[in-house]
Amino acid sequence: RCQSFVTAAEDFLSTRLSEDAGVQDEDVADIVRWRTLWLATQSAPNVPEKVFTQPLILTFGPVMPECVGHHIVVPPVVLDHRPTWGQGPRPVWFFYCGSAHKAPVRLAVIEQLQVWQDVDPGTNVALIFKEMARRPTVLEIDRGMSTSVFCPCPESDDPWQAIRFYHSIQAGCIPVVFTHRSADGDPDGSWWLPNGPHWRLSVPFPDLIDYASFVVRVPMHKVWSGAPWIDELIRSDVDTIQQALRHAALQLSYSGFALQYTLQAISDHLASPRKPRCVSPLDVWPDLRPLSYPEVVCC
């Protein structure tokens, strides 16, 4: 559907431009590229290459290193429809809702949280699995996040990001990411995928938002080795992290600063020199895998 849209746009402009300005057909595709703003509503590896190589795309990430400033990572628009920061007590230390299978990282994190709770039954951990007979409602998930201190955010069905990462921020639940070596060699640079994109290429506005102040990072080697990473988390300065998290929730909300940041990024793009056509992200990060099921991804 997206590629058909691009072709239709080229055909339309070809007719109009050839009539109005005598533009040749071979120039139309380039004109479409520089006059169109695309919104890709899925992550980059799921976007058709003909769309991904357009010079100005708002995307959920990741972006190619050479396309920084032209492909712009933005927050998911669904965030403004979620309940915002809970003001009440947070009696639950950890909250996770998702599938209990598919990804080895998920399994390892879930198993260690279960063991931690078994060792100290006085602690409170909420694990909700979508394989249960009755799937949790969105309201139940939001309520769980808004009454919890930490929300583990391992890779989701999109292996290069986790939507729960953004939901937890809006709910005031400190996001916990599990880091891997990134494709550029940073030992803890990728938050969701071994040899994946650096986290700065995967999140919105990394130069404006201080992610280090509210995202708790656990190196995966600690999880695989059974190191006491859970005990380290509960000893952290939760109050300070939550203060930073409150500000980040506003920055990532379109009713807050996200729209202003997006418009500024588009303005910077328009003022910058043109760059060469981007290549497919799968050519650079081969471990990124598209979803196994089709979805409407753009336009």
Rosetta silent file (secondary structure, phi, psi, omega in degrees, C-alpha in Angstrom):
SEQUENCE: RCQSFVTAAEDFLSTRLSEDAGVQDEDVADIVRWRTLWLATQSAPNVPEKVFTQPLILTFGPVMPECVGHHIVVPPVVLDHRPTWGQGPRPVWFFYCGSAHKAPVRLAVIEQLQVWQDVDPGTNVALIFKEMARRPTVLEIDRGMSTSVFCPCPESDDPWQAIRFYHSIQAGCIPVVFTHRSADGDPDGSWWLPNGPHWRLSVPFPDLIDYASFVVRVPMHKVWSGAPWIDELIRSDVDTIQQALRHAALQLSYSGFALQYTLQAISDHLASPRKPRCVSPLDVWPDLRPLSYPEVVCC
SCORE:     score description
SCORE:     0.000 S_00000001
   1 L     0.000  -39.388  179.979    0.000    0.000    0.000 S_00000001
   2 H   -68.179  -43.796 -178.843    2.836    2.386    0.803 S_00000001
   3 H   -65.314  -35.422  176.374    4.724    1.653   -2.393 S_00000001
   4 H   -63.024  -37.236  179.264    1.506    2.140   -4.358 S_00000001
   5 H   -64.836  -43.167  178.854    1.113    5.517   -2.667 S_00000001
   6 H   -61.167  -45.900 -179.742    4.628    6.557   -3.677 S_00000001
   7 H   -61.364  -42.464  179.224    4.001    5.470   -7.270 S_00000001
   8 H   -63.058  -39.860  178.461    0.679    7.338   -7.366 S_00000001
   9 H   -63.600  -41.619  179.144    2.362   10.482   -6.045 S_00000001
  10 H   -65.121  -42.337  179.561    5.042   10.245   -8.700 S_00000001
  11 H   -63.097  -42.486 -179.548    2.444    9.704  -11.443 S_00000001
  12 H   -62.489  -48.969 -178.257    0.386   12.662  -10.249 S_00000001
  13 H   -68.165  -32.105  178.714    3.358   15.006  -10.065 S_00000001
  14 H   -59.701  -44.996  179.718    4.687   13.712  -13.366 S_00000001
  15 H   -65.357  -47.849 -176.161    1.491   14.838  -15.091 S_00000001
  16 H   -66.420  -44.370 -174.917    1.289   18.175  -13.277 S_00000001
  17 H   -73.188  -35.494  179.284    4.948   19.070  -13.566 S_00000001
  18 H   -67.476  -33.636  178.837    5.302   18.049  -17.193 S_00000001
  19 H   -75.759  -41.328 -171.982    2.299   20.211  -18.052 S_00000001
  20 H   -87.549  -33.335 -172.344    3.198   23.167  -15.868 S_00000001
  21 L  -132.787    1.737  179.247    6.973   23.293  -15.970 S_00000001
  22 L    68.856   27.974 -179.509    8.160   20.837  -18.580 S_00000001
  23 L   -74.561  136.336 -179.777    9.838   18.588  -15.958 S_00000001
  24 L   -76.413  152.260 -177.488   11.082   15.281  -17.343 S_00000001
  25 H   -56.511  -38.467 -175.489    9.757   11.991  -15.926 S_00000001
  26 H   -67.296  -16.558  179.373   13.162   10.933  -14.640 S_00000001
  27 H   -90.680  -11.468 -173.321   13.263   14.027  -12.403 S_00000001
  28 H   -66.654  -43.800 -177.606    9.876   13.429  -10.797 S_00000001
  29 H   -57.785  -40.390  179.956   10.977   10.782   -8.285 S_00000001
  30 H   -68.289  -35.880  178.039   13.638   13.129   -6.930 S_00000001
  31 H   -66.326  -40.418  176.600   11.121   15.970   -6.674 S_00000001
  32 H   -59.233  -40.761 -178.036    8.734   13.700   -4.739 S_00000001
  33 H   -60.513  -37.838 -173.087   11.565   12.871   -2.373 S_00000001
  34 H   -97.044    4.619  178.617   12.224   16.495   -1.506 S_00000001
  35 H  -122.957   11.806 -173.130    8.600   17.669   -1.261 S_00000001
  36 L  -126.553  134.097  172.323    7.089   14.953    0.908 S_00000001
  37 L  -104.982  123.121 -178.135    6.997   14.416    4.668 S_00000001
  38 E  -106.333  142.520  171.153    6.433   10.764    5.579 S_00000001
  39 E  -115.798  110.245  179.218    5.170    9.353    8.859 S_00000001
  40 E   -93.320  114.222 -173.789    6.205    5.714    9.244 S_00000001
  41 L   -91.973   13.210  168.737    3.964    4.144   11.866 S_00000001
  42 L  -131.511  170.511 -178.254    6.115    1.052   12.216 S_00000001
  43 L   -72.063  159.642 -169.488    9.796    0.664   12.926 S_00000001
  44 H   -50.942  -46.172 -176.946   12.318    1.157   10.151 S_00000001
  45 H   -64.563  -13.541  177.686   12.924   -2.476    9.132 S_00000001
  46 H   -94.516   -5.818 -177.213    9.202   -2.895    8.413 S_00000001
  47 L   -87.270  131.199  178.673    8.965    0.143    6.142 S_00000001
  48 L   -53.623  142.984 -174.303    9.212   -0.567    2.379 S_00000001
  49 H   -59.033  -35.831 -178.661   12.586    0.447    1.008 S_00000001
  50 H   -63.805  -29.011  176.429   11.062    2.861   -1.497 S_00000001
  51 H   -83.828  -43.311 -175.144    9.552    4.756    1.428 S_00000001
  52 H   -61.764  -29.510 -178.250   12.485    4.400    3.792 S_00000001
  53 L   -81.600    2.779  173.672   14.863    6.001    1.311 S_00000001
  54 L   -67.910  150.151 -171.683   12.840    9.221    1.288 S_00000001
  55 L   -78.539  -19.336 -179.306   14.844   12.081    2.821 S_00000001
  56 L  -131.211  107.588 -178.282   12.387   13.241    5.483 S_00000001
  57 E  -132.986  132.955  166.225   10.631   10.627    7.586 S_00000001
  58 E   -92.097  123.719 -171.475    9.152   10.751   11.054 S_00000001
  59 E  -136.617  162.424  172.916    9.739    7.270   12.390 S_00000001
  60 L   -87.624    4.873  174.908    9.637    5.247   15.597 S_00000001
  61 L    91.573  170.346   -5.665   13.269    4.321   14.879 S_00000001
  62 L   -80.234  170.425  175.017   15.912    3.330   14.455 S_00000001
  63 L  -109.359  154.248  176.156   17.511    5.758   12.045 S_00000001
  64 L   -71.815  144.258 -179.467   20.566    5.141    9.908 S_00000001
  65 H   -54.275  -40.137 -177.995   23.686    6.925   11.219 S_00000001
  66 H   -77.320   -6.609 -179.375   24.063    8.898    7.970 S_00000001
  67 H  -105.502    7.155  177.556   20.391    9.932    8.088 S_00000001
  68 E   -59.509  130.585 -177.290   20.456   11.560   11.521 S_00000001
  69 L    95.437  -16.091  177.756   18.729   14.907   11.182 S_00000001
  70 L  -113.443  -46.031  167.196   16.762   13.782    8.128 S_00000001
  71 E   -92.800  125.216 -170.069   15.007   10.725    9.494 S_00000001
  72 E  -116.780  121.250  176.609   13.579   11.875   12.820 S_00000001
  73 E   -79.183  128.418 -179.865   12.601    9.513   15.639 S_00000001
  74 L  -124.746  159.142  177.369    9.405   10.678   17.340 S_00000001
  75 L   -68.941  150.394  173.478    7.389    9.294   20.279 S_00000001
  76 L   -58.773  135.938 -176.453    4.440    7.015   19.473 S_00000001
  77 H   -70.294  -16.904 -178.665    1.321    9.148   19.156 S_00000001
  78 H   -67.660  -13.432 -175.309   -0.676    6.691   21.281 S_00000001
  79 H   -62.020  -34.630 -176.531    1.028    8.025   24.390 S_00000001
  80 H   -72.613   -7.930  177.818   -1.318   10.975   24.713 S_00000001
  81 H  -100.439    2.079  179.430   -4.249    8.583   25.006 S_00000001
  82 L   -95.107  150.502  173.669   -2.771    6.710   27.951 S_00000001
  83 L   -58.784  138.639 -176.820   -3.420    7.639   31.582 S_00000001
  84 L   -90.417 -170.786 -171.295   -0.608    9.860   32.769 S_00000001
  85 L   -40.949  123.277  176.728    1.513    9.873   35.875 S_00000001
  86 L   -78.817  137.279 -176.805   -0.098    8.194   38.857 S_00000001
  87 L   -96.309  -11.357 -174.742   -0.004   10.217   42.068 S_00000001
  88 L   -81.368 -174.739  179.403   -0.803    7.390   44.475 S_00000001
  89 L   -66.923  159.639  178.870    1.455    4.939   46.315 S_00000001
  90 L  -122.904   83.731 -175.835    3.558    2.393   44.451 S_00000001
  91 L   -77.803  -12.517 -176.454    3.390   -0.817   46.463 S_00000001
  92 E  -100.419  129.187 -179.764    4.718   -3.023   43.627 S_00000001
  93 E   -73.896  -46.060 -175.732    8.464   -3.146   43.021 S_00000001
  94 E  -131.814  137.519  176.418    8.359   -4.630   39.516 S_00000001
  95 E  -130.564  128.368  175.104    5.608   -4.808   36.899 S_00000001
  96 E  -138.699  131.967  174.251    5.818   -6.705   33.623 S_00000001
  97 E  -131.641  124.917 -179.569    3.031   -7.510   31.195 S_00000001
  98 E   167.048 -173.617  178.491    3.725   -9.367   27.976 S_00000001
  99 L   -70.788  148.633 -179.658    4.389  -12.748   26.463 S_00000001
 100 L   -98.088   10.014 -178.530    6.393  -15.187   28.522 S_00000001
 101 L  -136.302 -161.405  177.331    8.090  -16.756   25.530 S_00000001
 102 L    79.764  -56.220 -172.406    9.651  -15.897   22.143 S_00000001
 103 L  -112.821  129.080 -179.834   12.682  -13.977   23.405 S_00000001
 104 H   -61.844  -30.310  178.455   15.388  -15.473   25.646 S_00000001
 105 H   -64.046  -45.245  177.542   15.956  -12.103   27.314 S_00000001
 106 H   -56.601  -48.372 -177.257   12.326  -11.990   28.434 S_00000001
 107 H   -59.523  -44.746 -178.565   12.518  -15.514   29.806 S_00000001
 108 H   -63.970  -43.272 -179.650   15.688  -14.814   31.770 S_00000001
 109 H   -65.073  -45.621 -179.102   14.327  -11.589   33.277 S_00000001
 110 H   -62.108  -46.008 -178.773   10.970  -13.158   34.207 S_00000001
 111 H   -61.280  -41.356 -178.286   12.587  -16.219   35.785 S_00000001
 112 H   -71.647  -33.388  174.271   14.941  -14.132   37.917 S_00000001
 113 H   -65.617  -39.438  178.078   12.114  -11.883   39.116 S_00000001
 114 H   -64.801  -42.422  178.376   10.136  -14.967   40.100 S_00000001
 115 H   -63.894  -42.534 -179.905   13.117  -16.411   41.971 S_00000001
 116 H   -59.643  -41.918  179.406   13.721  -13.075   43.716 S_00000001
 117 H   -69.984  -35.982  178.601   10.121  -12.988   44.949 S_00000001
 118 H   -65.103  -36.774  179.796   10.266  -16.626   46.077 S_00000001
 119 H   -68.761  -37.337 -179.592   13.378  -15.902   48.151 S_00000001
 120 L  -127.168   84.595 -175.942   11.730  -12.896   49.811 S_00000001
 121 L   -58.746  -16.398  179.342    7.937  -13.414   49.793 S_00000001
 122 L   -73.732  -14.974  178.501    7.464   -9.980   51.362 S_00000001
 123 L   -80.818  158.697 -174.554    8.414   -8.302   48.109 S_00000001
 124 L  -121.009  115.443  177.899    5.773   -7.506   45.535 S_00000001
 125 E  -126.338  130.334  179.258    6.251   -8.408   41.870 S_00000001
 126 E  -110.800  113.733  177.713    3.422   -8.291   39.314 S_00000001
 127 E  -118.632  118.335 -179.338    3.898  -10.528   36.273 S_00000001
 128 E  -119.973  121.999 -176.129    1.004  -10.693   33.812 S_00000001
 129 E  -106.317  135.859 -177.234    1.345  -13.002   30.826 S_00000001
 130 L   -72.114   -8.371  176.115   -0.664  -12.564   27.670 S_00000001
 131 L   -81.937   -2.983  179.829   -0.947  -16.337   27.343 S_00000001
 132 L   -64.059  160.051 -177.345   -3.336  -16.367   30.308 S_00000001
 133 L   -58.307  -38.853  177.839   -6.933  -17.440   29.718 S_00000001
 134 L  -115.541  114.102  179.761   -8.117  -13.840   30.101 S_00000001
 135 L   -68.372  140.943 -179.897   -5.886  -11.233   28.529 S_00000001
 136 L   -66.924  148.107  176.401   -5.405   -8.096   30.647 S_00000001
 137 L   -80.990  163.737  176.892   -7.192   -4.951   29.553 S_00000001
 138 H   -60.202  -38.713  179.796   -5.333   -1.746   28.702 S_00000001
 139 H   -63.429  -40.860  179.095   -6.760   -0.185   31.852 S_00000001
 140 H   -65.437  -38.653  178.513   -5.391   -3.025   33.991 S_00000001
 141 H   -65.925  -45.737  179.081   -1.971   -2.660   32.417 S_00000001
 142 H   -62.021  -40.188  178.794   -1.937    1.101   32.961 S_00000001
 143 H   -64.847  -39.379  178.273   -3.063    0.656   36.558 S_00000001
 144 H   -63.078  -43.762  178.887   -0.304   -1.887   37.121 S_00000001
 145 H   -65.646  -40.122 -174.941    2.364    0.435   35.761 S_00000001
 146 H   -75.098   -7.075  176.431    1.090    3.440   37.702 S_00000001
 147 L  -115.076   16.299 -177.734    1.329    1.533   41.007 S_00000001
 148 E  -121.869  155.630 -178.903    4.804    0.077   40.380 S_00000001
 149 E   -86.215  -50.022 -177.073    8.323    1.384   40.878 S_00000001
 150 E  -119.418  141.584  174.863   10.194   -0.407   38.072 S_00000001
 151 E  -123.682  103.738  175.231    8.973   -1.647   34.687 S_00000001
 152 E   -60.279  135.357 -177.534   11.368   -4.065   32.926 S_00000001
 153 L  -126.746   67.970  173.308   11.437   -3.270   29.197 S_00000001
 154 L   -70.716  175.783  179.965   13.058   -6.147   27.328 S_00000001
 155 L   -57.514  146.646  179.980   12.651   -6.376   23.572 S_00000001
 156 L  -103.884 -160.102  177.251    9.077   -6.641   22.378 S_00000001
 157 L   -62.025  -30.697  166.597    7.619   -8.174   19.219 S_00000001
 158 L   -84.286  109.885 -170.270    9.528   -5.403   17.470 S_00000001
 159 L   -74.508   -1.039 -179.133   13.022   -6.592   18.444 S_00000001
 160 L  -108.126    3.791  177.061   14.611   -3.151   18.084 S_00000001
 161 L  -163.338  176.593  178.072   12.384   -1.283   20.541 S_00000001
 162 L  -143.835  116.227 -178.856    9.723   -1.788   23.195 S_00000001
 163 H   -63.577  -28.406  178.743    6.490    0.203   23.259 S_00000001
 164 H   -63.337  -21.874  176.321    6.179   -0.571   26.964 S_00000001
 165 H   -58.006  -46.092 -178.509    9.254    1.637   27.404 S_00000001
 166 H   -75.318  -37.545  178.441    7.182    4.687   26.480 S_00000001
 167 H   -62.762  -40.268 -178.995    4.068    3.535   28.340 S_00000001
 168 H   -64.809  -37.692  179.047    6.066    3.069   31.540 S_00000001
 169 H   -62.202  -46.496 -179.871    7.464    6.597   31.305 S_00000001
 170 H   -64.991  -28.210 -179.937    3.991    8.114   30.999 S_00000001
 171 H   -87.789   -3.319 -179.875    2.819    6.019   33.959 S_00000001
 172 L    78.528   18.665  178.718    5.758    7.089   36.140 S_00000001
 173 L   -99.875  121.915 -173.382    7.209    3.569   36.283 S_00000001
 174 E   -61.860  119.681 -179.405   11.005    3.644   35.960 S_00000001
 175 E   -74.648  135.144  177.619   11.948    1.855   32.712 S_00000001
 176 E  -114.515  117.246  179.077   14.590   -0.850   33.016 S_00000001
 177 E  -108.004  155.229 -175.977   16.405   -1.737   29.792 S_00000001
 178 E  -117.096  112.231 -164.685   18.773   -4.665   29.248 S_00000001
 179 E   -91.207  150.292  177.568   21.817   -3.611   27.282 S_00000001
 180 E  -130.507  168.138  171.153   23.852   -5.389   24.605 S_00000001
 181 L   -66.148  133.659 -179.586   26.877   -4.529   22.516 S_00000001
 182 E   -90.764  169.413 -177.728   25.753   -2.255   19.675 S_00000001
 183 L   -62.421  -24.831  179.812   26.770   -2.473   16.036 S_00000001
 184 L   -89.415    5.524  173.406   29.214    0.407   16.521 S_00000001
 185 L    97.745   -3.863  177.362   31.081   -1.468   19.273 S_00000001
 186 L   -68.313  122.898 -175.124   29.692    0.209   22.416 S_00000001
 187 L   -58.124  -31.537 -179.602   29.543   -2.611   25.028 S_00000001
 188 L  -124.096   30.854 -170.950   26.202   -1.376   26.399 S_00000001
 189 L   -80.865  -27.234 -177.600   25.061    0.705   23.446 S_00000001
 190 E  -101.795  129.585 -176.206   22.036   -1.263   22.251 S_00000001
 191 L   -87.866  -18.980 -171.932   19.034   -1.427   24.560 S_00000001
 192 L  -131.872   -9.157 -173.094   17.027   -4.113   22.772 S_00000001
 193 L  -152.319  129.100  174.417   19.083   -6.199   20.363 S_00000001
 194 L   -58.158  134.143 -178.357   22.606   -7.707   20.275 S_00000001
 195 L    59.110   27.600 -179.731   24.644   -5.938   17.588 S_00000001
 196 E   -93.185 -173.789 -179.919   21.700   -3.620   17.060 S_00000001
 197 L   -64.183  148.678  174.549   21.496    0.144   16.582 S_00000001
 198 L   -62.584  147.677 -175.721   22.917    2.380   19.290 S_00000001
 199 H   -59.306  -29.027 -179.553   20.218    3.618   21.642 S_00000001
 200 H   -67.072  -20.884  176.963   20.778    7.217   20.467 S_00000001
 201 H   -90.311   -2.343 -171.418   19.546    6.145   17.021 S_00000001
 202 L  -115.273   -9.290 -175.245   16.478    4.455   18.502 S_00000001
 203 L  -122.281  157.925 -179.232   14.867    7.011   20.812 S_00000001
 204 L   -72.172  139.384  166.786   13.320   10.466   20.242 S_00000001
 205 L    49.956   54.504 -176.263   15.348   13.655   20.672 S_00000001
 206 L   -65.034  -19.727  178.068   18.476   12.215   22.354 S_00000001
 207 L   -84.294  -12.291 -177.288   20.165   15.636   22.341 S_00000001
 208 L  -109.449  -24.393 -175.974   17.255   17.247   24.212 S_00000001
 209 L  -110.967  129.282 -177.999   16.183   14.516   26.652 S_00000001
 210 L   -86.546   81.354 -177.141   18.525   13.286   29.391 S_00000001
 211 H   -62.890  -31.378 -178.571   17.787    9.559   29.149 S_00000001
 212 H   -63.140  -21.063 -176.218   20.626    8.705   31.505 S_00000001
 213 H   -81.129  -17.174 -176.128   18.771   10.461   34.334 S_00000001
 214 L  -136.770   -6.956  176.689   15.700    8.201   34.305 S_00000001
 215 L   -98.326  123.054  178.108   16.443    5.018   32.323 S_00000001
 216 E   -91.587  126.914 -174.989   17.984    2.254   34.424 S_00000001
 217 E  -110.932  129.504  177.541   20.350    0.086   32.402 S_00000001
 218 E  -119.047  113.538  177.175   21.203   -3.503   33.272 S_00000001
 219 E   -60.850  137.146 -176.564   23.960   -5.128   31.184 S_00000001
 220 H   -62.787  -25.393  179.695   22.771   -8.484   29.879 S_00000001
 221 H   -64.682  -26.134  175.628   25.901  -10.209   31.133 S_00000001
 222 H   -70.151  -37.166  178.758   24.606   -9.566   34.658 S_00000001
 223 H   -68.675  -46.739 -178.307   21.335  -11.276   33.805 S_00000001
 224 H   -64.328  -33.728 -176.842   23.008  -14.269   32.153 S_00000001
 225 H   -85.668   -7.630 -178.297   25.463  -14.678   35.045 S_00000001
 226 L    77.818   18.995  177.976   22.825  -14.422   37.753 S_00000001
 227 L   -62.578  154.041 -174.906   24.402  -11.318   39.292 S_00000001
 228 L   -76.464   57.480 -177.097   22.214   -9.549   41.899 S_00000001
 229 H   -67.378  -28.724 -179.796   20.984   -6.846   39.516 S_00000001
 230 H   -68.216  -44.757  178.035   17.526   -6.798   41.128 S_00000001
 231 H   -62.201  -35.492  177.901   18.934   -5.985   44.560 S_00000001
 232 H   -64.786  -37.365  179.830   21.029   -3.223   42.979 S_00000001
 233 H   -64.232  -47.174 -174.665   17.910   -1.681   41.472 S_00000001
 234 H   -71.838  -12.383  175.463   15.927   -1.509   44.698 S_00000001
 235 L   -93.517   -0.372 -178.481   18.894    0.172   46.406 S_00000001
 236 L   -75.056  168.151 -178.235   19.040    2.938   43.786 S_00000001
 237 L   -81.039   81.982 -173.471   17.923    6.521   44.419 S_00000001
 238 H   -61.843  -41.944 -176.759   14.321    6.020   43.307 S_00000001
 239 H   -60.868  -43.737 -179.852   13.104    9.495   44.306 S_00000001
 240 H   -65.819  -41.720  179.826   15.732   11.282   42.200 S_00000001
 241 H   -63.830  -41.131 -178.567   15.086    9.036   39.203 S_00000001
 242 H   -68.642  -30.506  174.566   11.339    9.608   39.419 S_00000001
 243 H   -63.075  -43.853  177.416   11.810   13.381   39.487 S_00000001
 244 H   -67.031  -35.502 -179.561   13.718   13.146   36.200 S_00000001
 245 H   -65.090  -37.172  178.449   11.136   10.715   34.871 S_00000001
 246 H   -60.649  -43.275  178.576    8.327   13.171   35.512 S_00000001
 247 H   -67.900  -39.280  179.845   10.037   15.779   33.326 S_00000001
 248 H   -63.447  -36.272  178.549   10.790   13.196   30.614 S_00000001
 249 H   -60.606  -36.954  177.449    7.117   12.213   30.468 S_00000001
 250 H   -70.453  -39.254 -179.768    6.292   15.806   29.588 S_00000001
 251 H   -66.789  -29.554 -176.758    9.052   15.964   26.973 S_00000001
 252 L   -95.317    5.101  179.860    7.799   12.792   25.267 S_00000001
 253 L  -103.208  138.398  178.714    4.155   13.852   25.220 S_00000001
 254 L   -72.840  -16.743  171.898    2.633   15.749   22.290 S_00000001
 255 L   -85.087   -3.762  175.391    0.594   17.724   24.789 S_00000001
 256 L  -108.224 -110.718 -174.747    3.949   18.682   26.302 S_00000001
 257 L  -105.837   -8.035 -171.623    7.137   19.357   24.339 S_00000001
 258 H   -61.504  -39.842  179.507    7.189   16.556   21.734 S_00000001
 259 H   -65.400  -42.930  178.470    5.404   18.558   19.033 S_00000001
 260 H   -60.548  -45.033  179.488    7.712   21.533   19.554 S_00000001
 261 H   -62.505  -40.670 -178.711   10.766   19.252   19.353 S_00000001
 262 H   -64.275  -46.917  179.836    9.428   17.574   16.197 S_00000001
 263 H   -62.932  -36.705  177.719    8.766   20.872   14.422 S_00000001
 264 H   -65.704  -39.883  178.665   12.222   22.115   15.366 S_00000001
 265 H   -65.093  -38.786  177.018   13.796   18.945   13.954 S_00000001
 266 H   -65.565  -41.614  177.874   11.865   19.392   10.686 S_00000001
 267 H   -61.065  -42.034  178.119   12.975   23.031   10.535 S_00000001
 268 H   -63.635  -38.159  177.841   16.598   21.975   11.041 S_00000001
 269 H   -61.228  -44.906 -177.242   16.180   19.424    8.249 S_00000001
 270 H   -66.223  -27.564 -178.572   14.896   22.049    5.838 S_00000001
 271 H   -88.215   -5.952 -175.226   17.831   24.308    6.640 S_00000001
 272 L   -97.146  159.916  178.756   20.466   21.601    6.172 S_00000001
 273 L   -65.527  154.219  176.156   22.179   20.479    2.946 S_00000001
 274 L   -67.057  146.835  178.600   20.676   17.573    1.021 S_00000001
 275 L  -115.809  161.949  178.449   22.143   14.163    1.765 S_00000001
 276 L   -62.803  162.539  177.217   22.497   11.079   -0.432 S_00000001
 277 L   -60.398  136.872  179.774   19.674    8.549   -0.583 S_00000001
 278 L   -75.813  155.928  174.094   19.633    6.300    2.487 S_00000001
 279 L   -97.548  171.462  179.810   20.115    2.561    2.258 S_00000001
 280 L   -68.229  141.174  177.684   17.933   -0.042    3.912 S_00000001
 281 H   -61.848  -26.708 -179.462   18.562   -0.523    7.657 S_00000001
 282 H   -69.548  -19.675  176.427   18.766   -4.275    7.059 S_00000001
 283 H   -74.084  -25.161 -177.153   21.892   -3.666    4.976 S_00000001
 284 H  -100.993  -39.835 -179.790   23.632   -2.138    7.992 S_00000001
 285 L  -117.067   80.665 -173.875   22.045   -4.031   10.897 S_00000001
 286 L   -63.124  -20.722  179.994   21.397   -7.548    9.524 S_00000001
 287 L   -77.129  -11.954  172.976   20.174   -8.787   12.918 S_00000001
 288 L   -69.391  127.504 -179.303   17.152   -6.495   12.669 S_00000001
 289 L  -120.315  132.983  175.715   14.331   -8.704   11.525 S_00000001
 290 L   -62.562  157.895  175.894   11.007   -7.480   10.163 S_00000001
 291 L   -60.062  149.958 -177.609    7.866   -8.591   11.922 S_00000001
 292 L   -81.205   -3.710  178.850    6.589  -11.967   10.788 S_00000001
 293 L  -126.866  144.327 -176.669    3.127  -10.541   10.147 S_00000001
 294 L   -75.563  147.963  174.271    2.205   -7.678    7.801 S_00000001
 295 L  -142.671  158.636  171.123    0.955   -4.347    9.078 S_00000001
 296 L   -70.523  125.891 -168.746    0.081   -0.992    7.584 S_00000001
 297 L  -116.079   -5.871 -173.620    3.315    0.848    8.081 S_00000001
 298 E  -163.249 -172.842  171.325    3.172    4.353    6.735 S_00000001
 299 L    74.514    0.000    0.000    1.746    7.334    4.998 S_00000001
